[in-house]
Amino acid sequence: GHIVRNWKVRWFVLLQDKLLYYKIEGGKKEPSPKGRILLDGCTITCPCLEYENRPLLIKLKTKTNTDYFLECCSREERDSWALDITGAIHAGHPVQVQELHKMKNSFKLLENISLHHIVERMCDNTTGIKLTRNLEQGNRYKETFTGSALVDWLISNSFAVSRFEAVTLASMLMEENFIKPVGARSTEATRYSDLSEQFLDDSTALYMFAESSNKNISSKEELQFNISELSGTIVKQGFLVKQGHKRKNWKVRRFVLRADPAFLHYYDPTKEENRPVGGFSLRGCLVSALEDNGVPAGVKGNVQGNLFKIITKNDIHYYIQASSKAERTQWIEAIKPLT
């Protein structure tokens, strides 16, 4: 409500240019609308986290700066309403509407992704994710958060633009041991081999911060690199997603392409030290794009397209995903002359 800040049940009807709401009397909506929200010039916020105990909110701000807070009955209903309302706001721009629907399952790498920075923001006492006590199957867990709460937080803080992308990012946080599953629901999901299925966008799946979010690699695990291979001229660098050799999972890595000598190294963006976690000589390598209409043998898990492969002269296969076909082409064209 605008005058008395209470919450009331209303029946909503979405039209092309406005959102009507009706009072409910005796289980039926009244014939005339109680009010209307003109959508022209509106901005929508979903998820809206302004009310800590109401995670299912949509916020609409009109062009006259009037705020409407609408609470849905489920996350699925909230996200469906938000998508349709956004489509109505952009009804005069069919291309934008089409892009909105594509965005639901889009994956675009953040150019300046830093998992350390995300975790620092999550831990902030004021703006971070809210830690609560939760009960699951008779067990009490302190200082936990739900999977859906983390997804909402990542989107509202502009770390992700869709729930799909937020789940992928949350999976990376879990894979790098910044967060961990607690309880049967979330722990069971980690048994899936597909990284995208290991983190649950679910209000019953519980997670917490890992005890050691700053992992230190033991001296036995450290990779030794010859100083000469890191002394080449940097030709290209950027973030790509690479499939692991052992677990076949996908991780964001910062790739650096060097010439004279020709090497491709990759770095862990969660580590503050400027030390590669892997790399190989490009002499004698084969690099090629992989078609998006099928997943080749040896590739598992979260494959979103724009895939290319590098085979070293020792017959080691590297599978890498770019954020777009254009970026994939740029990397291939930069690598080929150095092989």
Coordinates of C-alpha atoms in Angstrom, one line a residue:
G1 CA 0.0 0.0 0.0
H2 CA 1.0 3.6 -0.6
I3 CA -0.5 5.3 2.4
V4 CA -0.6 2.5 5.0
R5 CA 2.5 0.3 4.2
N6 CA 0.7 -3.0 4.6
W7 CA 0.4 -5.9 2.3
K8 CA -2.8 -6.9 0.6
V9 CA -3.9 -9.6 -1.8
R10 CA -4.7 -8.2 -5.3
W11 CA -5.7 -9.8 -8.6
F12 CA -3.4 -8.5 -11.3
V13 CA -4.0 -8.3 -15.0
L14 CA -1.2 -7.4 -17.4
L15 CA -2.1 -5.5 -20.5
Q16 CA 0.3 -4.2 -23.2
D17 CA 0.8 -0.8 -21.7
K18 CA -0.5 -1.1 -18.1
L19 CA -0.8 -3.4 -15.1
L20 CA -4.3 -3.4 -13.5
Y21 CA -5.0 -4.7 -10.0
Y22 CA -8.4 -5.6 -8.5
K23 CA -9.7 -6.1 -4.9
I24 CA -10.8 -9.6 -4.0
E25 CA -14.2 -9.9 -2.3
G26 CA -15.7 -13.3 -1.4
G27 CA -13.1 -15.1 -3.4
K28 CA -13.9 -13.1 -6.6
K29 CA -12.3 -10.0 -8.1
E30 CA -14.4 -6.9 -8.2
P31 CA -15.5 -5.7 -11.7
S32 CA -13.6 -2.4 -11.7
P33 CA -9.8 -2.2 -11.0
K34 CA -8.7 -0.7 -7.8
G35 CA -5.7 0.9 -9.5
R36 CA -3.3 0.8 -12.4
I37 CA 0.4 1.0 -13.1
L38 CA 1.3 2.6 -16.4
L39 CA 4.3 0.7 -17.8
D40 CA 5.6 3.4 -20.2
G41 CA 8.9 4.6 -18.8
C42 CA 8.8 2.0 -15.9
T43 CA 11.9 0.3 -14.6
I44 CA 11.7 -3.1 -13.0
T45 CA 13.9 -4.7 -10.4
C46 CA 13.8 -8.5 -10.0
P47 CA 14.9 -9.9 -7.6
C48 CA 14.3 -7.0 -5.2
L49 CA 16.1 -7.4 -1.9
E50 CA 14.9 -4.3 -0.1
Y51 CA 12.8 -6.3 2.3
E52 CA 15.0 -8.9 4.0
N53 CA 12.1 -11.2 4.9
R54 CA 10.3 -11.0 1.5
P55 CA 12.6 -12.6 -1.1
L56 CA 9.9 -12.9 -3.7
L57 CA 9.4 -9.2 -4.6
I58 CA 9.3 -7.4 -7.8
K59 CA 9.8 -3.6 -7.7
L60 CA 8.3 -1.3 -10.3
K61 CA 9.4 2.3 -10.5
T62 CA 7.2 4.5 -12.7
K63 CA 8.6 7.5 -14.7
T64 CA 7.0 9.7 -12.0
N65 CA 9.3 7.9 -9.4
T66 CA 6.4 6.0 -7.7
D67 CA 7.6 2.7 -6.3
Y68 CA 5.4 -0.4 -6.3
F69 CA 6.4 -3.5 -4.5
L70 CA 4.7 -6.7 -5.7
E71 CA 5.1 -10.0 -3.8
C72 CA 4.6 -13.3 -5.6
C73 CA 3.9 -16.8 -4.3
S74 CA 6.9 -18.6 -5.6
R75 CA 10.2 -17.8 -7.3
E76 CA 8.9 -19.4 -10.6
E77 CA 5.9 -17.1 -10.5
R78 CA 8.0 -14.1 -9.7
D79 CA 10.4 -14.7 -12.5
S80 CA 7.6 -15.4 -15.0
W81 CA 5.8 -12.1 -14.1
A82 CA 9.0 -10.2 -14.2
L83 CA 9.8 -11.5 -17.7
D84 CA 6.3 -10.7 -19.0
I85 CA 6.2 -7.3 -17.4
T86 CA 9.6 -6.4 -18.9
G87 CA 8.4 -7.6 -22.3
A88 CA 5.4 -5.3 -22.0
I89 CA 7.6 -2.4 -21.0
H90 CA 9.6 -3.0 -24.2
A91 CA 6.6 -3.9 -26.3
G92 CA 7.5 -1.4 -28.9
H93 CA 10.9 -2.9 -29.3
P94 CA 10.4 -6.6 -30.5
V95 CA 14.1 -7.1 -30.8
Q96 CA 14.6 -6.3 -27.1
V97 CA 11.8 -8.7 -26.2
Q98 CA 13.4 -11.5 -28.2
E99 CA 16.7 -10.8 -26.4
L100 CA 15.0 -11.0 -23.0
H101 CA 13.8 -14.5 -23.7
K102 CA 17.2 -15.5 -25.0
M103 CA 18.8 -14.1 -21.8
K104 CA 17.1 -16.7 -19.7
N105 CA 19.6 -19.2 -20.8
S106 CA 22.5 -17.0 -21.9
F107 CA 26.0 -17.3 -20.7
K108 CA 28.3 -14.3 -21.0
L109 CA 31.6 -14.1 -19.2
L110 CA 32.2 -11.1 -17.1
E111 CA 35.2 -9.3 -18.4
N112 CA 36.6 -8.4 -15.0
I113 CA 35.4 -11.4 -13.1
S114 CA 37.1 -11.9 -9.7
L115 CA 35.7 -14.5 -7.3
H116 CA 37.7 -12.9 -4.5
H117 CA 35.8 -9.7 -5.0
I118 CA 32.4 -11.4 -5.1
V119 CA 33.1 -13.2 -1.8
E120 CA 34.3 -10.0 -0.2
R121 CA 31.0 -8.4 -1.2
M122 CA 29.1 -11.4 0.0
C123 CA 30.7 -11.1 3.5
D124 CA 29.9 -7.4 3.9
N125 CA 27.8 -6.9 7.0
T126 CA 25.6 -4.3 5.4
T127 CA 25.2 -5.2 1.8
G128 CA 26.3 -8.9 1.8
I129 CA 24.2 -12.0 1.7
K130 CA 22.1 -12.5 4.9
L131 CA 23.2 -15.5 7.0
T132 CA 20.4 -17.3 8.9
R133 CA 19.7 -20.4 10.9
N134 CA 18.0 -23.1 8.9
L135 CA 16.4 -26.4 9.7
E136 CA 16.6 -29.4 7.4
Q137 CA 15.4 -32.9 8.3
G138 CA 15.7 -32.2 12.0
N139 CA 19.2 -30.7 11.8
R140 CA 19.9 -27.1 12.6
Y141 CA 22.5 -25.2 10.6
K142 CA 23.9 -21.8 11.7
E143 CA 25.0 -19.0 9.4
T144 CA 23.7 -20.5 6.2
F145 CA 22.0 -19.2 3.1
T146 CA 19.8 -20.9 0.5
G147 CA 20.7 -21.5 -3.1
S148 CA 17.9 -19.2 -4.4
A149 CA 19.0 -16.5 -2.0
L150 CA 22.5 -16.5 -3.4
V151 CA 21.2 -16.4 -7.0
D152 CA 19.0 -13.5 -6.1
W153 CA 21.9 -11.7 -4.5
L154 CA 24.2 -12.2 -7.4
I155 CA 21.6 -10.8 -9.8
S156 CA 20.7 -7.8 -7.6
N157 CA 24.4 -6.9 -7.2
S158 CA 24.9 -7.0 -11.0
F159 CA 27.3 -10.0 -10.9
A160 CA 24.9 -11.9 -13.2
V161 CA 22.1 -10.9 -15.6
S162 CA 20.1 -14.1 -15.5
R163 CA 19.4 -16.9 -13.2
F164 CA 21.3 -19.3 -15.5
E165 CA 24.4 -17.1 -15.3
A166 CA 24.1 -16.7 -11.5
V167 CA 23.9 -20.5 -11.1
T168 CA 27.0 -20.9 -13.2
L169 CA 28.8 -18.3 -11.1
A170 CA 27.7 -19.8 -7.8
S171 CA 28.9 -23.2 -9.1
M172 CA 32.3 -21.6 -9.7
L173 CA 32.3 -20.3 -6.1
M174 CA 31.6 -23.7 -4.8
E175 CA 34.1 -25.4 -7.1
E176 CA 36.8 -23.0 -5.8
N177 CA 35.8 -23.8 -2.2
F178 CA 34.6 -20.3 -1.4
I179 CA 31.2 -21.8 -0.4
K180 CA 30.2 -25.3 0.4
P181 CA 26.9 -27.3 0.6
V182 CA 25.4 -28.3 3.9
G183 CA 22.6 -30.7 4.5
A184 CA 21.3 -33.5 2.4
R185 CA 19.6 -31.5 -0.3
S186 CA 22.5 -29.5 -1.5
T187 CA 25.2 -32.2 -0.8
E188 CA 23.3 -34.7 -2.9
A189 CA 23.5 -32.4 -5.9
T190 CA 27.3 -32.3 -5.9
R191 CA 27.3 -36.0 -7.0
Y192 CA 26.3 -34.9 -10.5
S193 CA 29.2 -34.8 -13.0
D194 CA 27.7 -31.7 -14.7
L195 CA 29.0 -28.6 -13.0
S196 CA 25.8 -26.7 -13.9
E197 CA 23.7 -29.2 -11.9
Q198 CA 25.8 -29.2 -8.8
F199 CA 24.6 -25.9 -7.4
L200 CA 20.8 -25.7 -6.8
D201 CA 18.7 -22.5 -7.4
D202 CA 16.4 -23.8 -4.7
S203 CA 15.0 -22.3 -1.4
T204 CA 15.5 -25.7 0.4
A205 CA 19.2 -26.2 -0.6
L206 CA 21.5 -24.8 2.0
Y207 CA 25.0 -23.4 1.7
M208 CA 27.6 -21.7 3.8
F209 CA 31.0 -20.0 3.5
A210 CA 33.8 -22.5 3.5
E211 CA 36.1 -22.3 6.5
S212 CA 39.1 -21.6 4.3
S213 CA 38.1 -19.4 1.4
N214 CA 41.7 -18.5 0.6
K215 CA 43.1 -21.9 -0.4
N216 CA 46.9 -22.2 -0.4
I217 CA 48.4 -24.7 -2.8
S218 CA 51.0 -26.9 -1.1
S219 CA 54.5 -26.9 -2.5
K220 CA 54.0 -30.4 -4.0
E221 CA 51.0 -29.1 -6.0
E222 CA 52.7 -26.0 -7.3
L223 CA 53.6 -26.1 -10.9
Q224 CA 57.1 -25.0 -11.9
F225 CA 57.5 -22.8 -14.9
N226 CA 60.6 -21.9 -16.7
I227 CA 61.3 -18.1 -16.5
S228 CA 62.0 -18.1 -20.3
E229 CA 58.5 -19.3 -21.3
L230 CA 57.0 -16.4 -19.3
S231 CA 59.3 -13.8 -20.9
G232 CA 57.6 -13.8 -24.3
T233 CA 55.7 -10.8 -25.8
I234 CA 52.1 -10.9 -24.8
V235 CA 50.0 -11.1 -27.9
K236 CA 46.5 -11.5 -26.4
Q237 CA 44.9 -12.1 -23.1
G238 CA 41.4 -12.5 -21.7
F239 CA 38.9 -14.7 -19.8
L240 CA 37.8 -18.0 -21.2
V241 CA 36.2 -21.2 -19.7
K242 CA 38.4 -24.3 -19.7
Q243 CA 37.5 -27.9 -19.1
G244 CA 39.6 -29.7 -16.4
H245 CA 41.6 -32.7 -17.3
K246 CA 40.7 -34.9 -14.3
R247 CA 37.2 -33.9 -13.1
K248 CA 36.0 -32.7 -16.5
N249 CA 34.5 -29.6 -14.9
W250 CA 34.6 -26.1 -16.3
K251 CA 36.4 -23.2 -14.7
V252 CA 37.0 -19.6 -15.6
R253 CA 40.6 -18.9 -16.4
R254 CA 42.5 -15.8 -17.5
F255 CA 44.5 -16.9 -20.6
V256 CA 47.7 -15.1 -21.7
L257 CA 49.1 -15.8 -25.2
R258 CA 52.8 -15.1 -25.6
A259 CA 55.1 -15.1 -28.6
D260 CA 58.9 -15.7 -28.8
P261 CA 58.7 -18.2 -27.2
A262 CA 55.2 -19.2 -28.1
F263 CA 53.2 -20.3 -25.1
L264 CA 49.7 -20.2 -23.8
H265 CA 49.4 -19.9 -20.0
Y266 CA 46.2 -19.8 -17.9
Y267 CA 45.7 -18.2 -14.5
D268 CA 43.2 -18.7 -11.7
P269 CA 41.3 -15.4 -11.3
T270 CA 40.6 -16.2 -7.7
K271 CA 44.3 -16.1 -6.8
E272 CA 45.9 -12.8 -6.1
E273 CA 49.4 -13.9 -7.1
N274 CA 50.3 -13.5 -10.7
R275 CA 51.3 -17.1 -11.2
P276 CA 49.9 -19.4 -13.9
V277 CA 48.2 -22.6 -12.9
G278 CA 48.9 -24.2 -16.2
G279 CA 50.4 -23.7 -19.7
F280 CA 51.9 -25.3 -22.7
S281 CA 54.1 -24.6 -25.7
L282 CA 52.2 -23.9 -28.9
R283 CA 54.9 -25.4 -31.2
G284 CA 53.3 -28.3 -33.1
C285 CA 49.8 -27.6 -31.8
L286 CA 46.6 -27.9 -33.7
V287 CA 43.8 -25.5 -33.0
S288 CA 40.3 -25.7 -34.4
A289 CA 36.7 -24.5 -33.8
L290 CA 34.1 -27.1 -32.8
E291 CA 30.6 -27.0 -34.2
D292 CA 27.8 -26.0 -31.8
N293 CA 25.3 -28.6 -33.0
G294 CA 26.9 -31.5 -31.1
V295 CA 29.1 -32.2 -28.1
P296 CA 32.3 -34.0 -29.2
A297 CA 33.7 -37.0 -27.3
G298 CA 35.8 -36.0 -24.4
V299 CA 33.6 -33.0 -23.6
K300 CA 31.3 -33.1 -20.6
G301 CA 29.2 -30.8 -18.5
N302 CA 28.2 -27.2 -19.0
V303 CA 28.8 -26.6 -22.7
Q304 CA 27.2 -23.4 -24.0
G305 CA 28.8 -23.3 -27.4
N306 CA 31.6 -21.2 -28.9
L307 CA 33.9 -24.1 -28.2
F308 CA 37.4 -24.7 -29.6
K309 CA 40.1 -27.3 -29.1
I310 CA 43.8 -27.2 -28.9
I311 CA 45.8 -30.5 -29.3
T312 CA 49.5 -30.3 -28.3
K313 CA 52.3 -32.2 -30.0
N314 CA 52.1 -34.6 -27.0
D315 CA 48.5 -35.3 -27.9
I316 CA 47.0 -33.5 -24.9
H317 CA 43.5 -32.1 -25.7
Y318 CA 42.4 -28.8 -24.3
Y319 CA 38.7 -27.8 -24.6
I320 CA 38.0 -24.1 -24.2
Q321 CA 34.8 -22.0 -24.4
A322 CA 34.7 -18.4 -25.5
S323 CA 31.8 -16.0 -24.7
S324 CA 31.0 -15.5 -28.4
K325 CA 31.8 -16.8 -31.9
A326 CA 33.7 -13.6 -32.7
E327 CA 35.9 -14.0 -29.6
R328 CA 36.5 -17.7 -30.5
T329 CA 37.6 -16.7 -34.0
Q330 CA 39.9 -14.0 -32.6
W331 CA 41.6 -16.5 -30.3
I332 CA 42.1 -19.1 -33.0
E333 CA 43.5 -16.5 -35.5
A334 CA 45.9 -15.3 -32.8
I335 CA 47.1 -18.8 -31.9
K336 CA 47.5 -20.3 -35.4
P337 CA 50.5 -18.3 -36.5
L338 CA 52.4 -19.4 -33.3
T339 CA 51.9 -23.1 -33.9

